[in-house]
PDB file of C-alpha atoms and ligand atoms in Angstrom:
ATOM      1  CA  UNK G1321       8.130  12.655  -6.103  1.00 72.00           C
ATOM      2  CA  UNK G1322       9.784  10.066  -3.578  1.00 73.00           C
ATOM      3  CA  UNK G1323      12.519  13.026  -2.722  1.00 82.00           C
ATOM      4  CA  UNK G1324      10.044  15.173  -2.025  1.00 89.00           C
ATOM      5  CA  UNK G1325       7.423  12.686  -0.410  1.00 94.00           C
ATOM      6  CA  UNK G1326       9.267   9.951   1.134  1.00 96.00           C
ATOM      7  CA  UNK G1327       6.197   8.916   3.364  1.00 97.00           C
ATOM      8  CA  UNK G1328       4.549   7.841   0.238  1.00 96.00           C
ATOM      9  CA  UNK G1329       7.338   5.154  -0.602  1.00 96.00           C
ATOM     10  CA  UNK G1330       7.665   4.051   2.721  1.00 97.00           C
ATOM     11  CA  UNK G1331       3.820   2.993   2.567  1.00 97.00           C
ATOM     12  CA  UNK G1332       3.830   1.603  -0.772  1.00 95.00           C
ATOM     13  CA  UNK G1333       6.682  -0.578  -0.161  1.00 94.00           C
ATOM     14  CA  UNK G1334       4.790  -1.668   2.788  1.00 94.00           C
ATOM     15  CA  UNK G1335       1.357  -2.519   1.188  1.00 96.00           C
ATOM     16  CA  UNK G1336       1.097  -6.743   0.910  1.00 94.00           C
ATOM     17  CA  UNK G1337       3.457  -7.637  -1.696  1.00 93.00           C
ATOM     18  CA  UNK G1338       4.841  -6.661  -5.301  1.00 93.00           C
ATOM     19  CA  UNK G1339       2.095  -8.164  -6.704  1.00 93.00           C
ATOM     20  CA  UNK G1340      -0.501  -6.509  -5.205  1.00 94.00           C
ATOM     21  CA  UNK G1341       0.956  -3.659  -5.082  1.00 92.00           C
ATOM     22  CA  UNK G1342       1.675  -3.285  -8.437  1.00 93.00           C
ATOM     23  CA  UNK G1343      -2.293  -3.765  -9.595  1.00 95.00           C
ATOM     24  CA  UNK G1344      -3.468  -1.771  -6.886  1.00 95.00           C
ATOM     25  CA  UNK G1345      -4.294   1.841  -7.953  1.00 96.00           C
ATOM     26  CA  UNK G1346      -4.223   5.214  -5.387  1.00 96.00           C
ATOM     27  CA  UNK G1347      -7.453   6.006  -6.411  1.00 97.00           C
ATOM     28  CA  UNK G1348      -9.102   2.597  -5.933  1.00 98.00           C
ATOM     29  CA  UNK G1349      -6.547   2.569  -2.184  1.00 97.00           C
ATOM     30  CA  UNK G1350      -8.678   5.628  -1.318  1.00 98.00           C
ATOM     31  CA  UNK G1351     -12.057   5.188  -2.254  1.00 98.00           C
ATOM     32  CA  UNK G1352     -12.367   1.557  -0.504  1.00 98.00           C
ATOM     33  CA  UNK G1353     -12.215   3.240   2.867  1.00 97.00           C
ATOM     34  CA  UNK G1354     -10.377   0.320   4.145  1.00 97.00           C
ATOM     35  CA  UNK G1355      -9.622   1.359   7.665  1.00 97.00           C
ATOM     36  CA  UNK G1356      -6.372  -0.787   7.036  1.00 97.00           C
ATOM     37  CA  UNK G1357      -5.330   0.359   3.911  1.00 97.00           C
ATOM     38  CA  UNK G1358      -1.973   2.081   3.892  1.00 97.00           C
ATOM     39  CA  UNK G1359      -2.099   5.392   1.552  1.00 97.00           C
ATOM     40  CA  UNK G1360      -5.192   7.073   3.336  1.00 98.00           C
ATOM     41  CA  UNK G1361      -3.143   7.026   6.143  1.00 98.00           C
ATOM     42  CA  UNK G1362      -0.025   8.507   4.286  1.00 98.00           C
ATOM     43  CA  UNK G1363      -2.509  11.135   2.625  1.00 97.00           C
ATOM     44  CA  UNK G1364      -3.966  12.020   5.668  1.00 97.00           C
ATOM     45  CA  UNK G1365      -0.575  12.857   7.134  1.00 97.00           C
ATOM     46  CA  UNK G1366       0.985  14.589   4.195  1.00 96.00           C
ATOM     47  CA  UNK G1367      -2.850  16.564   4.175  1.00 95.00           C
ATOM     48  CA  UNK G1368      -4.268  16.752   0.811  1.00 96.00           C
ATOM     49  CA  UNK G1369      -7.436  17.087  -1.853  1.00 98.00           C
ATOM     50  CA  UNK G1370      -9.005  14.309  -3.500  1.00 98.00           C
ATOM     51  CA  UNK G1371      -9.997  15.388  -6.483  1.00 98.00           C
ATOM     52  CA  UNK G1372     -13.156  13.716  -7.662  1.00 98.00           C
ATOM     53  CA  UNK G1373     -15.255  13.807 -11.200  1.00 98.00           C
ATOM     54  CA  UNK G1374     -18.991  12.783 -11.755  1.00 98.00           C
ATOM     55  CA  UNK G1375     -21.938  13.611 -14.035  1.00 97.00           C
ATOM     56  CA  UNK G1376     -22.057  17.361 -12.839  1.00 95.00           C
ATOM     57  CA  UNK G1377     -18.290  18.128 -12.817  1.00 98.00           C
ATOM     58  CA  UNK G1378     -15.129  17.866 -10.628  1.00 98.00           C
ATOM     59  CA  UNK G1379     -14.847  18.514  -6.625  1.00 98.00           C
ATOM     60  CA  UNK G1380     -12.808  18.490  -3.873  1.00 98.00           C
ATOM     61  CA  UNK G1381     -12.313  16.155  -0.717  1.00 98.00           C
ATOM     62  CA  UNK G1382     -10.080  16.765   2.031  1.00 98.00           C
ATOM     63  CA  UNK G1383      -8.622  13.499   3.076  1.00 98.00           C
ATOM     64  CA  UNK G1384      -9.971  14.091   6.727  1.00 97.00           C
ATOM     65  CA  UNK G1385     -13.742  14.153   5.198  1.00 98.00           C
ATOM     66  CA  UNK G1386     -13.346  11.285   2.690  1.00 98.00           C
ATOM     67  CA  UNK G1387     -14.054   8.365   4.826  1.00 98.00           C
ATOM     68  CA  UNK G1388     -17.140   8.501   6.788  1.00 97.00           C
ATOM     69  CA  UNK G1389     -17.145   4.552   8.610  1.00 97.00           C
ATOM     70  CA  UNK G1390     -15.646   1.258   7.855  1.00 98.00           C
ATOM     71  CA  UNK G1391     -15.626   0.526   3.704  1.00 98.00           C
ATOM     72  CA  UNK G1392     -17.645   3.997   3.726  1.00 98.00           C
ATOM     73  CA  UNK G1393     -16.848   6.976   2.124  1.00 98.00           C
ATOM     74  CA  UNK G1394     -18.501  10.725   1.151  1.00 98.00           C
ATOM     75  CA  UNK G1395     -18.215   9.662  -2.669  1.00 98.00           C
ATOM     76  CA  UNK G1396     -21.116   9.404  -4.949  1.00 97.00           C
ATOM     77  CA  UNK G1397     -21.688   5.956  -7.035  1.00 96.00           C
ATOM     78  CA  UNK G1398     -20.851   8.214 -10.216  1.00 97.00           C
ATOM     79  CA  UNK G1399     -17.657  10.008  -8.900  1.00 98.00           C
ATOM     80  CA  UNK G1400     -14.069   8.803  -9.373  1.00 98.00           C
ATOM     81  CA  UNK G1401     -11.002   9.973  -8.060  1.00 98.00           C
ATOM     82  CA  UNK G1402      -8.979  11.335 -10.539  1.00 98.00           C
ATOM     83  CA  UNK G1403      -6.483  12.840  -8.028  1.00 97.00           C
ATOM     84  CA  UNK G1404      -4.895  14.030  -4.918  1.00 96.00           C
ATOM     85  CA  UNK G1405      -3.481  17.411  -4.403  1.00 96.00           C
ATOM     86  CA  UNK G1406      -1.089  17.635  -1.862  1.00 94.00           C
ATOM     87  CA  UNK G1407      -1.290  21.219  -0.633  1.00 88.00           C
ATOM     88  CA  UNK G1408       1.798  22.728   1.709  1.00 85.00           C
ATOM     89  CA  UNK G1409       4.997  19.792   1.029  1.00 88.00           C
ATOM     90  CA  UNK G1410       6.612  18.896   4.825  1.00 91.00           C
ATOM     91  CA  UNK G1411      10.435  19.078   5.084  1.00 93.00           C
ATOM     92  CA  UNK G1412      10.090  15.305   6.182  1.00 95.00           C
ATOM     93  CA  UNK G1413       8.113  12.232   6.177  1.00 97.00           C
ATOM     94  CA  UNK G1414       7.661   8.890   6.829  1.00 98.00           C
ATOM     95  CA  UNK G1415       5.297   5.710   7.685  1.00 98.00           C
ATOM     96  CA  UNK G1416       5.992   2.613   9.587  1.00 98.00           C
ATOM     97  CA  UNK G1417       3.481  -0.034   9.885  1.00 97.00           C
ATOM     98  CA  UNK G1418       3.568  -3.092  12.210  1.00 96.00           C
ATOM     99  CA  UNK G1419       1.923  -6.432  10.985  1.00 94.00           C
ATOM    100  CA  UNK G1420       2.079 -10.387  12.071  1.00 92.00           C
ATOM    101  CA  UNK G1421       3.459 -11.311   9.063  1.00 90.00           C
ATOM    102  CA  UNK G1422       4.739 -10.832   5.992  1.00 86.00           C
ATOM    103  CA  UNK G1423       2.761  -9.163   3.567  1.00 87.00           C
ATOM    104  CA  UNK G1424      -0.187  -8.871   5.980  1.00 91.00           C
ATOM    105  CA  UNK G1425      -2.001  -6.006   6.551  1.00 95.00           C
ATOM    106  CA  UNK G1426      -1.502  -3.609   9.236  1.00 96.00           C
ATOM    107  CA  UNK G1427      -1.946  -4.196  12.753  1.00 97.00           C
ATOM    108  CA  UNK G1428      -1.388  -0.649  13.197  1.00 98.00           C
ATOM    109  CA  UNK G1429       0.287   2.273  10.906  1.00 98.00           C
ATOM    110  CA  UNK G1430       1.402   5.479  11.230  1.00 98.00           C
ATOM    111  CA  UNK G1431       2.777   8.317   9.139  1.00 98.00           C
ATOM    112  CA  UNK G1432       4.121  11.389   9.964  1.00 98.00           C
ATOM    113  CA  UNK G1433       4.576  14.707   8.127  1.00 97.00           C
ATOM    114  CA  UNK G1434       6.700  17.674   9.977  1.00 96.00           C
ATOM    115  CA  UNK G1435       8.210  21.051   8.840  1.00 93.00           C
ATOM    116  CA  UNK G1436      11.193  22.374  11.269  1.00 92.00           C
ATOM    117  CA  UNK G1437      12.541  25.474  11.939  1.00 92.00           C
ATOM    118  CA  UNK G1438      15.004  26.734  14.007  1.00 93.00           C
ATOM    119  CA  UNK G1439      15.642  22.998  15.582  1.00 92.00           C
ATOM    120  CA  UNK G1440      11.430  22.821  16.138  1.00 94.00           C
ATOM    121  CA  UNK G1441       8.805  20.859  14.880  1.00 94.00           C
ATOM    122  CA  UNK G1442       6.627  23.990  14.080  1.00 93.00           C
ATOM    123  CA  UNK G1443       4.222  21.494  12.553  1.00 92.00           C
ATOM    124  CA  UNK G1444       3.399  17.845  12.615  1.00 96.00           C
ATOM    125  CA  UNK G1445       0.086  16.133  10.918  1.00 96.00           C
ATOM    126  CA  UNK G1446      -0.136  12.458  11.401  1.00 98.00           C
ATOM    127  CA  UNK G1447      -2.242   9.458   9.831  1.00 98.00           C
ATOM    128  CA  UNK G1448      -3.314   6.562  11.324  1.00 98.00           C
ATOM    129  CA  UNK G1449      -4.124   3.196  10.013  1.00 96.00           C
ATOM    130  CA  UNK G1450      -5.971   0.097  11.010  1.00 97.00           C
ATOM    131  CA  UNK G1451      -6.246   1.927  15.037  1.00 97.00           C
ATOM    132  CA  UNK G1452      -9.896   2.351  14.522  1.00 96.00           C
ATOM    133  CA  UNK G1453     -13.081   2.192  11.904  1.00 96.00           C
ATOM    134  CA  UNK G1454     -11.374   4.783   9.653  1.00 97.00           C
ATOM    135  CA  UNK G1455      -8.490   5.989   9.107  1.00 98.00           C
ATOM    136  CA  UNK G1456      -7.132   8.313  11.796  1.00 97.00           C
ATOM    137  CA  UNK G1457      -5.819  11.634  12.227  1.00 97.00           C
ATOM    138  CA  UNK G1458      -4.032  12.271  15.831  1.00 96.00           C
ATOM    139  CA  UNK G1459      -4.233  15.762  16.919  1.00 90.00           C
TER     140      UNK G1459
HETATM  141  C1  LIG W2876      -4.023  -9.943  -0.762  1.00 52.89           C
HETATM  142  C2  LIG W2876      -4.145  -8.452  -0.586  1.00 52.89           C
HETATM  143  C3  LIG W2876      -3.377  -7.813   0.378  1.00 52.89           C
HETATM  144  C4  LIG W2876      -3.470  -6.428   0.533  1.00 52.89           C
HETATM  145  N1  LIG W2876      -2.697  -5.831   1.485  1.00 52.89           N
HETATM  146  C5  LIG W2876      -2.746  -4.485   1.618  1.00 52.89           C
HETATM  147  C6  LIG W2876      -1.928  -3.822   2.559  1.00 52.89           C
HETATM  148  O1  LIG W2876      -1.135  -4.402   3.285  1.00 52.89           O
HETATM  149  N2  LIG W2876      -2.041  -2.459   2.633  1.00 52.89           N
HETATM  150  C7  LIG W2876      -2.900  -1.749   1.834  1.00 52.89           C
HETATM  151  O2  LIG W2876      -2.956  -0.530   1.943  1.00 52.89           O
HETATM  152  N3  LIG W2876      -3.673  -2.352   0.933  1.00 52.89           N
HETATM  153  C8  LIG W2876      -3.609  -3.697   0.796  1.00 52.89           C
HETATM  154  N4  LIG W2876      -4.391  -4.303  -0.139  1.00 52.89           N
HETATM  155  C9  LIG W2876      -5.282  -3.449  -0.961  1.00 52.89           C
HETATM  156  C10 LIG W2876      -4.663  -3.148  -2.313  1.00 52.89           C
HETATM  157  O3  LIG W2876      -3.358  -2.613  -2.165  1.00 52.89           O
HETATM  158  C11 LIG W2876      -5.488  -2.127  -3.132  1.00 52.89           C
HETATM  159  O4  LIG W2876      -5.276  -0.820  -2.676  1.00 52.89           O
HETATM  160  C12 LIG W2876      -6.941  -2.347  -3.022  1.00 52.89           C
HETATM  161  O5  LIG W2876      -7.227  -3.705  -3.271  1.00 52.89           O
HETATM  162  C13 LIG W2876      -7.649  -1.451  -4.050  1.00 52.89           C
HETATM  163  O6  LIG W2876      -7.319  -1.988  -5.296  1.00 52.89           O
HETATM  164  P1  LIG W2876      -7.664  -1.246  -6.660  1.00 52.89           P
HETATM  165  O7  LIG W2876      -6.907   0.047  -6.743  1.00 52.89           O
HETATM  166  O8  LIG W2876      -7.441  -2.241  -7.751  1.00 52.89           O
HETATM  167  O9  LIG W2876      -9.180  -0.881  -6.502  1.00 52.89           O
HETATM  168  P2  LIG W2876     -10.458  -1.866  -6.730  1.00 52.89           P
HETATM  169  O10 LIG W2876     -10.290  -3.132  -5.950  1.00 52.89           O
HETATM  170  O11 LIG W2876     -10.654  -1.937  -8.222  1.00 52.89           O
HETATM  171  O12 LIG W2876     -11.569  -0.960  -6.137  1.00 52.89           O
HETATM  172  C14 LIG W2876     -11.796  -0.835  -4.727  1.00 52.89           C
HETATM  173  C15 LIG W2876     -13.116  -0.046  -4.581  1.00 52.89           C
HETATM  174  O13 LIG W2876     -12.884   1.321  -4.936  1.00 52.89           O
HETATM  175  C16 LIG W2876     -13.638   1.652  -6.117  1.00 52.89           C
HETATM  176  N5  LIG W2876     -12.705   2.408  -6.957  1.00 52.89           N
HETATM  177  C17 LIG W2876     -11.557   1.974  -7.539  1.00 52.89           C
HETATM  178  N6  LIG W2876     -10.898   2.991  -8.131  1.00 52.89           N
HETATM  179  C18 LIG W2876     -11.678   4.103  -7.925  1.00 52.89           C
HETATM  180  C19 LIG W2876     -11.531   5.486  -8.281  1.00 52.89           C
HETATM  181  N7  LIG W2876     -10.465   5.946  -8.960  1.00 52.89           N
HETATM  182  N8  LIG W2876     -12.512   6.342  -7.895  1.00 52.89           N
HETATM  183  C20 LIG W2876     -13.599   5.912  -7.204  1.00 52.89           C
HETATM  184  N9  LIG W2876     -13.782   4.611  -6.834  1.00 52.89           N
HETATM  185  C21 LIG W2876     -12.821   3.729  -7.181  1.00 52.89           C
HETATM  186  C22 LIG W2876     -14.119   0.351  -6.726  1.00 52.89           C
HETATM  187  O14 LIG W2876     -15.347   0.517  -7.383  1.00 52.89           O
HETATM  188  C23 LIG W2876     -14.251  -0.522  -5.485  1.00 52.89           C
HETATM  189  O15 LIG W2876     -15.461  -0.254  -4.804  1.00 52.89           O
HETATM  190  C24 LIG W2876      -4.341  -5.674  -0.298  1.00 52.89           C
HETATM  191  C25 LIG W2876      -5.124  -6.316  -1.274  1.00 52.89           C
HETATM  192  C26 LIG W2876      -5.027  -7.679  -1.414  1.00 52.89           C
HETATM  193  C27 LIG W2876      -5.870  -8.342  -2.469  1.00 52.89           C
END
């Protein structure tokens, strides 16, 4: 997992401190809709599905429609993430995050996602965090 997405280490090791980290969940991370929060930012980059179950079954999400405002999101009360599905896995990846102090959150955050061929980036996705009410995609 951390071979193959290192984007998603970067950002953990990033988030507060071990602590936190350690009790928060990726589920709970993304359905806050924390505009600040690191791993909707890293999701958003490496492009995925959140997979969420209610009442009447399971559904999809793509990352860029799961957050609709600050601390808002497209989920129903009775839905729960259960998952993320990360659909086409980038050659490389990684997040940086800038912050006042130690263990803060972001002042800004970015993460990156590229595949390469032939010496070009063919394709990069990125995901930005705390730039805005929601978490950002640049185009
Ligand atoms: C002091 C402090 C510093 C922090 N710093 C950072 C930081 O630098 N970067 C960062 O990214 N985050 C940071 N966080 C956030 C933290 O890392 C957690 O991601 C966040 O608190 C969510 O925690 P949780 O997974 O326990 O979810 P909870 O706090 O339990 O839940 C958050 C919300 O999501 C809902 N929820 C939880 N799980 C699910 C699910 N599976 N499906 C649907 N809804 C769900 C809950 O009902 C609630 O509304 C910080 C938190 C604290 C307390």
């Amino acid at each position: 997992m951390v071979e193959r997405y290192p984007i998603l280490r970067d950002a953990e090791t990033m988030i507060a401190d071990p602590l936190v980290r350690n009790m928060g969940t990726v589920g709970g991370s993304l359905a806050h809709g924390d505009p600040a929060e690191d791993l909707p930012a890293a999701f958003m980059a490496l492009g995925c599905e959140v997979v969420a179950r209610g009442p009447d079954g399971e559904r999809t999400i793509s990352i860029d429609e799961l957050q609709t405002g600050p601390f808002e999101t497209v989920l129903d009360p009775a839905e729960i993430i259960v998952g993320a599905r990360i659909l086409r896995a980038p050659m490389g990846s990684a997040y940086t995050k800038v912050k006042r102090r130690t263990g803060d959150y972001a002042s800004a955050a970015i993460g990156v996602a590229l595949n390469v061929s032939d010496g070009e980036i063919r394709d990069a996705r990125i995901g930005m965090c705390a730039v805005g009410g929601q978490t950002l995609r640049a185009r």
